[in-house]
mmCIF file of C-alpha atoms in Angstrom:
data_model
loop_
_atom_site.group_PDB
_atom_site.id
_atom_site.type_symbol
_atom_site.label_atom_id
_atom_site.label_comp_id
_atom_site.label_asym_id
_atom_site.label_seq_id
_atom_site.Cartn_x
_atom_site.Cartn_y
_atom_site.Cartn_z
ATOM 1 C CA MET Q 1 103.353 95.040 102.694
ATOM 2 C CA ALA Q 2 107.254 94.644 102.566
ATOM 3 C CA GLY Q 3 107.476 93.946 106.143
ATOM 4 C CA LEU Q 4 105.321 96.871 107.526
ATOM 5 C CA THR Q 5 102.209 95.885 109.715
ATOM 6 C CA ALA Q 6 99.947 97.683 112.126
ATOM 7 C CA GLU Q 7 102.314 96.478 114.711
ATOM 8 C CA ASP Q 8 105.175 98.792 113.347
ATOM 9 C CA LEU Q 9 102.792 101.909 114.164
ATOM 10 C CA ILE Q 10 104.314 102.300 117.532
ATOM 11 C CA GLY Q 11 104.940 106.216 117.254
ATOM 12 C CA GLY Q 12 101.875 107.521 118.742
ATOM 13 C CA HIS Q 13 101.460 109.810 115.750
ATOM 14 C CA ALA Q 14 101.265 109.224 112.350
ATOM 15 C CA CYS Q 15 104.203 111.617 111.568
ATOM 16 C CA LEU Q 16 106.410 109.622 113.701
ATOM 17 C CA ASP Q 17 105.176 106.346 112.201
ATOM 18 C CA PHE Q 18 106.286 108.082 108.902
ATOM 19 C CA VAL Q 19 109.872 108.684 109.913
ATOM 20 C CA ASN Q 20 109.844 105.287 111.098
ATOM 21 C CA THR Q 21 109.558 103.957 107.786
ATOM 22 C CA ALA Q 22 113.445 104.011 107.586
ATOM 23 C CA GLY Q 23 115.745 102.344 110.192
ATOM 24 C CA GLY Q 24 114.998 99.946 112.748
ATOM 25 C CA GLY Q 25 116.721 97.329 114.528
ATOM 26 C CA GLY Q 26 119.784 99.493 115.257
ATOM 27 C CA LYS Q 27 120.643 103.248 115.419
ATOM 28 C CA SER Q 28 121.358 103.465 111.340
ATOM 29 C CA ARG Q 29 118.723 104.211 108.748
ATOM 30 C CA ASP Q 30 120.173 101.921 106.006
ATOM 31 C CA LEU Q 31 116.922 100.149 105.912
ATOM 32 C CA ASP Q 32 114.250 102.003 103.987
ATOM 33 C CA ARG Q 33 110.892 100.574 103.373
ATOM 34 C CA MET Q 34 109.524 103.206 101.173
ATOM 35 C CA VAL Q 35 111.346 102.079 97.873
ATOM 36 C CA SER Q 36 108.173 102.697 95.583
ATOM 37 C CA TYR Q 37 105.283 104.717 95.538
ATOM 38 C CA GLU Q 38 102.927 101.760 95.718
ATOM 39 C CA LEU Q 39 104.651 100.867 99.117
ATOM 40 C CA LEU Q 40 104.128 104.745 100.074
ATOM 41 C CA ALA Q 41 100.401 104.426 99.199
ATOM 42 C CA ASN Q 42 99.955 101.287 101.147
ATOM 43 C CA TRP Q 43 101.702 102.512 104.207
ATOM 44 C CA ALA Q 44 99.557 105.744 104.128
ATOM 45 C CA GLU Q 45 96.556 103.597 103.829
ATOM 46 C CA LEU Q 46 97.437 101.393 106.887
ATOM 47 C CA ALA Q 47 98.599 104.585 108.915
ATOM 48 C CA GLY Q 48 94.908 106.200 108.051
ATOM 49 C CA LEU Q 49 96.529 108.849 105.958
ATOM 50 C CA LEU Q 50 94.439 107.772 102.870
ATOM 51 C CA THR Q 51 91.079 105.749 102.639
ATOM 52 C CA ALA Q 52 91.101 102.293 100.866
ATOM 53 C CA ARG Q 53 89.727 104.097 97.715
ATOM 54 C CA GLU Q 54 92.225 106.916 97.746
ATOM 55 C CA ALA Q 55 95.047 104.633 98.072
ATOM 56 C CA ALA Q 56 93.756 102.542 95.199
ATOM 57 C CA SER Q 57 93.545 105.733 93.028
ATOM 58 C CA LEU Q 58 96.993 106.943 93.729
ATOM 59 C CA ARG Q 59 98.361 103.270 92.830
ATOM 60 C CA ARG Q 60 96.549 103.594 89.640
ATOM 61 C CA LEU Q 61 97.696 107.006 88.965
ATOM 62 C CA ALA Q 62 101.211 105.954 89.795
ATOM 63 C CA LYS Q 63 101.323 103.202 87.107
ATOM 64 C CA VAL Q 64 99.838 105.400 84.492
ATOM 65 C CA SER Q 65 102.579 108.598 85.489
ATOM 66 C CA PRO Q 66 105.726 106.550 86.544
ATOM 67 C CA ASP Q 67 108.031 109.460 86.128
ATOM 68 C CA ALA Q 68 105.790 111.814 88.449
ATOM 69 C CA ALA Q 69 105.487 108.785 90.718
ATOM 70 C CA VAL Q 70 109.037 108.856 91.570
ATOM 71 C CA SER Q 71 109.504 112.350 91.820
ATOM 72 C CA ALA Q 72 106.650 112.381 94.548
ATOM 73 C CA LEU Q 73 108.324 109.652 96.029
ATOM 74 C CA LYS Q 74 111.530 111.279 96.083
ATOM 75 C CA GLN Q 75 110.119 114.780 97.405
ATOM 76 C CA THR Q 76 108.219 112.590 100.266
ATOM 77 C CA LEU Q 77 111.696 111.053 101.469
ATOM 78 C CA ARG Q 78 113.356 114.117 101.363
ATOM 79 C CA PHE Q 79 111.006 115.623 103.257
ATOM 80 C CA ARG Q 80 111.133 112.227 105.792
ATOM 81 C CA GLU Q 81 114.752 112.681 106.402
ATOM 82 C CA ASP Q 82 114.688 116.221 107.221
ATOM 83 C CA LEU Q 83 111.811 115.893 109.490
ATOM 84 C CA TYR Q 84 113.460 113.057 111.162
ATOM 85 C CA ALA Q 85 117.038 114.940 111.731
ATOM 86 C CA CYS Q 86 114.862 117.630 113.528
ATOM 87 C CA LEU Q 87 112.607 115.620 115.510
ATOM 88 C CA MET Q 88 115.583 113.228 116.710
ATOM 89 C CA ALA Q 89 117.479 116.533 117.929
ATOM 90 C CA LEU Q 90 114.253 117.382 119.571
ATOM 91 C CA ALA Q 91 114.020 113.944 121.225
ATOM 92 C CA THR Q 92 117.922 114.159 122.488
ATOM 93 C CA ASP Q 93 118.212 117.720 123.339
ATOM 94 C CA GLY Q 94 120.479 118.220 120.185
ATOM 95 C CA VAL Q 95 120.888 120.868 117.660
ATOM 96 C CA VAL Q 96 118.385 121.105 115.307
ATOM 97 C CA PRO Q 97 120.251 121.377 112.067
ATOM 98 C CA ALA Q 98 119.299 124.223 110.202
ATOM 99 C CA GLU Q 99 119.175 123.372 106.651
ATOM 100 C CA SER Q 100 116.846 120.186 107.620
ATOM 101 C CA TRP Q 101 114.772 123.070 109.674
ATOM 102 C CA GLN Q 102 114.504 125.266 106.882
ATOM 103 C CA ALA Q 103 113.216 122.565 104.425
ATOM 104 C CA ILE Q 104 110.396 121.115 106.810
ATOM 105 C CA THR Q 105 109.105 124.641 107.428
ATOM 106 C CA SER Q 106 109.365 125.624 103.920
ATOM 107 C CA GLN Q 107 107.489 122.378 102.896
ATOM 108 C CA MET Q 108 104.898 122.665 105.678
ATOM 109 C CA THR Q 109 104.191 126.293 104.566
ATOM 110 C CA GLN Q 110 103.450 124.809 101.204
ATOM 111 C CA CYS Q 111 101.129 122.175 102.623
ATOM 112 C CA LEU Q 112 99.219 124.728 104.946
ATOM 113 C CA ALA Q 113 98.742 126.754 101.613
ATOM 114 C CA ALA Q 114 97.531 123.706 99.657
ATOM 115 C CA SER Q 115 95.020 123.070 102.481
ATOM 116 C CA HIS Q 116 91.273 123.987 102.946
ATOM 117 C CA LEU Q 117 89.165 124.504 105.892
ATOM 118 C CA LYS Q 118 86.603 121.480 106.568
ATOM 119 C CA ARG Q 119 83.948 121.515 108.954
ATOM 120 C CA GLY Q 120 83.908 118.547 111.413
ATOM 121 C CA PRO Q 121 81.349 117.394 114.168
ATOM 122 C CA SER Q 122 82.728 119.961 116.680
ATOM 123 C CA ALA Q 123 85.381 121.892 114.995
ATOM 124 C CA PHE Q 124 86.946 122.867 111.537
ATOM 125 C CA THR Q 125 90.285 121.031 110.547
ATOM 126 C CA ARG Q 126 92.654 121.631 107.640
ATOM 127 C CA ALA Q 127 92.301 119.232 104.877
ATOM 128 C CA ILE Q 128 93.969 118.318 101.527
ATOM 129 C CA GLU Q 129 91.591 116.554 98.993
ATOM 130 C CA LEU Q 130 92.756 113.868 96.452
ATOM 131 C CA GLU Q 131 91.974 115.911 93.620
ATOM 132 C CA ASP Q 132 94.008 118.839 95.168
ATOM 133 C CA GLY Q 133 97.153 117.202 95.510
ATOM 134 C CA GLU Q 134 97.045 114.066 93.239
ATOM 135 C CA LEU Q 135 100.343 111.926 93.857
ATOM 136 C CA ASP Q 136 101.607 114.613 96.447
ATOM 137 C CA THR Q 137 98.647 113.950 98.486
ATOM 138 C CA ILE Q 138 100.467 111.954 100.993
ATOM 139 C CA LEU Q 139 103.316 114.418 101.482
ATOM 140 C CA LEU Q 140 100.869 117.038 101.518
ATOM 141 C CA ARG Q 141 98.808 115.439 104.537
ATOM 142 C CA ILE Q 142 101.976 114.424 106.256
ATOM 143 C CA GLY Q 143 103.012 118.181 106.206
ATOM 144 C CA LEU Q 144 99.975 119.203 108.068
ATOM 145 C CA LEU Q 145 100.459 116.468 110.731
ATOM 146 C CA ALA Q 146 104.153 117.395 111.076
ATOM 147 C CA ASN Q 147 102.766 121.168 111.668
ATOM 148 C CA ASP Q 148 100.333 120.055 114.165
ATOM 149 C CA LEU Q 149 103.022 117.805 115.931
ATOM 150 C CA LEU Q 150 105.446 120.691 116.313
ATOM 151 C CA LEU Q 151 102.765 123.047 117.800
ATOM 152 C CA SER Q 152 101.508 120.445 120.222
ATOM 153 C CA ASP Q 153 102.203 119.683 123.827
ATOM 154 C CA ASP Q 154 102.976 116.276 122.921
ATOM 155 C CA LEU Q 155 106.261 117.255 121.670
ATOM 156 C CA ARG Q 156 107.426 117.151 125.168
ATOM 157 C CA ARG Q 157 106.948 113.318 125.150
ATOM 158 C CA LEU Q 158 109.035 112.762 122.037
ATOM 159 C CA LYS Q 159 111.574 110.017 122.641
ATOM 160 C CA ASN Q 160 113.887 107.710 120.899
ATOM 161 C CA CYS Q 161 114.453 104.170 121.439
ATOM 162 C CA ASP Q 162 117.411 103.037 123.216
ATOM 163 C CA ARG Q 163 118.080 100.479 120.935
ATOM 164 C CA CYS Q 164 117.168 101.725 117.395
ATOM 165 C CA SER Q 165 116.620 104.854 115.715
ATOM 166 C CA TRP Q 166 112.749 105.090 115.688
ATOM 167 C CA LEU Q 167 111.098 107.962 117.452
ATOM 168 C CA TYR Q 168 107.753 107.759 119.674
ATOM 169 C CA LEU Q 169 105.871 109.680 122.071
ATOM 170 C CA ASP Q 170 105.888 108.414 125.524
ATOM 171 C CA ARG Q 171 102.691 108.554 127.171
ATOM 172 C CA SER Q 172 103.729 105.962 129.746
ATOM 173 C CA LYS Q 173 102.987 106.401 133.574
ATOM 174 C CA GLY Q 174 106.202 108.476 134.855
ATOM 175 C CA GLY Q 175 107.651 108.785 131.501
ATOM 176 C CA ARG Q 176 109.791 105.799 131.916
ATOM 177 C CA ARG Q 177 109.122 103.763 128.229
ATOM 178 C CA ARG Q 178 112.658 103.217 126.903
ATOM 179 C CA TRP Q 179 111.839 101.146 123.820
ATOM 180 C CA CYS Q 180 109.870 101.693 120.713
ATOM 181 C CA SER Q 181 108.103 98.547 121.423
ATOM 182 C CA MET Q 182 108.737 95.637 124.011
ATOM 183 C CA ARG Q 183 107.906 93.220 120.901
ATOM 184 C CA ALA Q 184 110.954 94.284 118.857
ATOM 185 C CA CYS Q 185 113.685 96.108 120.846
ATOM 186 C CA GLY Q 186 112.513 95.371 124.238
ATOM 187 C CA ASN Q 187 112.529 91.655 123.896
ATOM 188 C CA ARG Q 188 115.946 91.968 122.279
ATOM 189 C CA ALA Q 189 117.266 93.893 124.989
ATOM 190 C CA LYS Q 190 116.066 91.102 127.381
ATOM 191 C CA VAL Q 191 117.692 88.522 125.548
ATOM 192 C CA GLN Q 192 121.154 90.583 125.619
ATOM 193 C CA ARG Q 193 120.866 91.045 129.407
ATOM 194 C CA PHE Q 194 120.510 87.051 129.675
ATOM 195 C CA ALA Q 195 123.266 86.228 127.541
ATOM 196 C CA GLU Q 196 125.296 88.567 129.627
ATOM 197 C CA ARG Q 197 124.459 87.041 132.736
ATOM 198 C CA GLN Q 198 125.314 83.637 131.533
ATOM 199 C CA ARG Q 199 128.691 84.776 130.405
ATOM 200 C CA ASP Q 200 129.275 86.266 133.895
#
């Protein structure tokens, strides 16, 4: 799926895996993996936001209503970038941009309003049914997850990779994790350090 696999879900929270669908490999965010609604639905299925049946239903709907799918994708990506700007500021002790903060809080309010309480095995949760959101279902569910993350104690574990733009929750012992993953940036850092030692 356009380079995205389960190994790319390194954020420790689906909301972080969502903002990580852009960037990677460096600090810029010039690489975007969500260039179509189909890819967005594929990612949402991979990340557990949609069941296989729901993802297939949304892909069919996107083909039937391409203009509506493009509109839903653009709105979802705008939310992603505003959310990323706020989370990056929180991860790096920066100033949260007021415009982006206003945008995400407005969107999360809409998501909460569109949700309903669903009874689980031990507690109620907020849910968005496919028929309630249709092509906006992915955005609405991400909005609920973003709201949960911002209200959770996990926010203190939020970090930015030393080498790239990706964000993750550091649950390592002592909070010493530096890379999005050893497979990607960790290995690149090792190669760079080795090359520098060889030059010396």
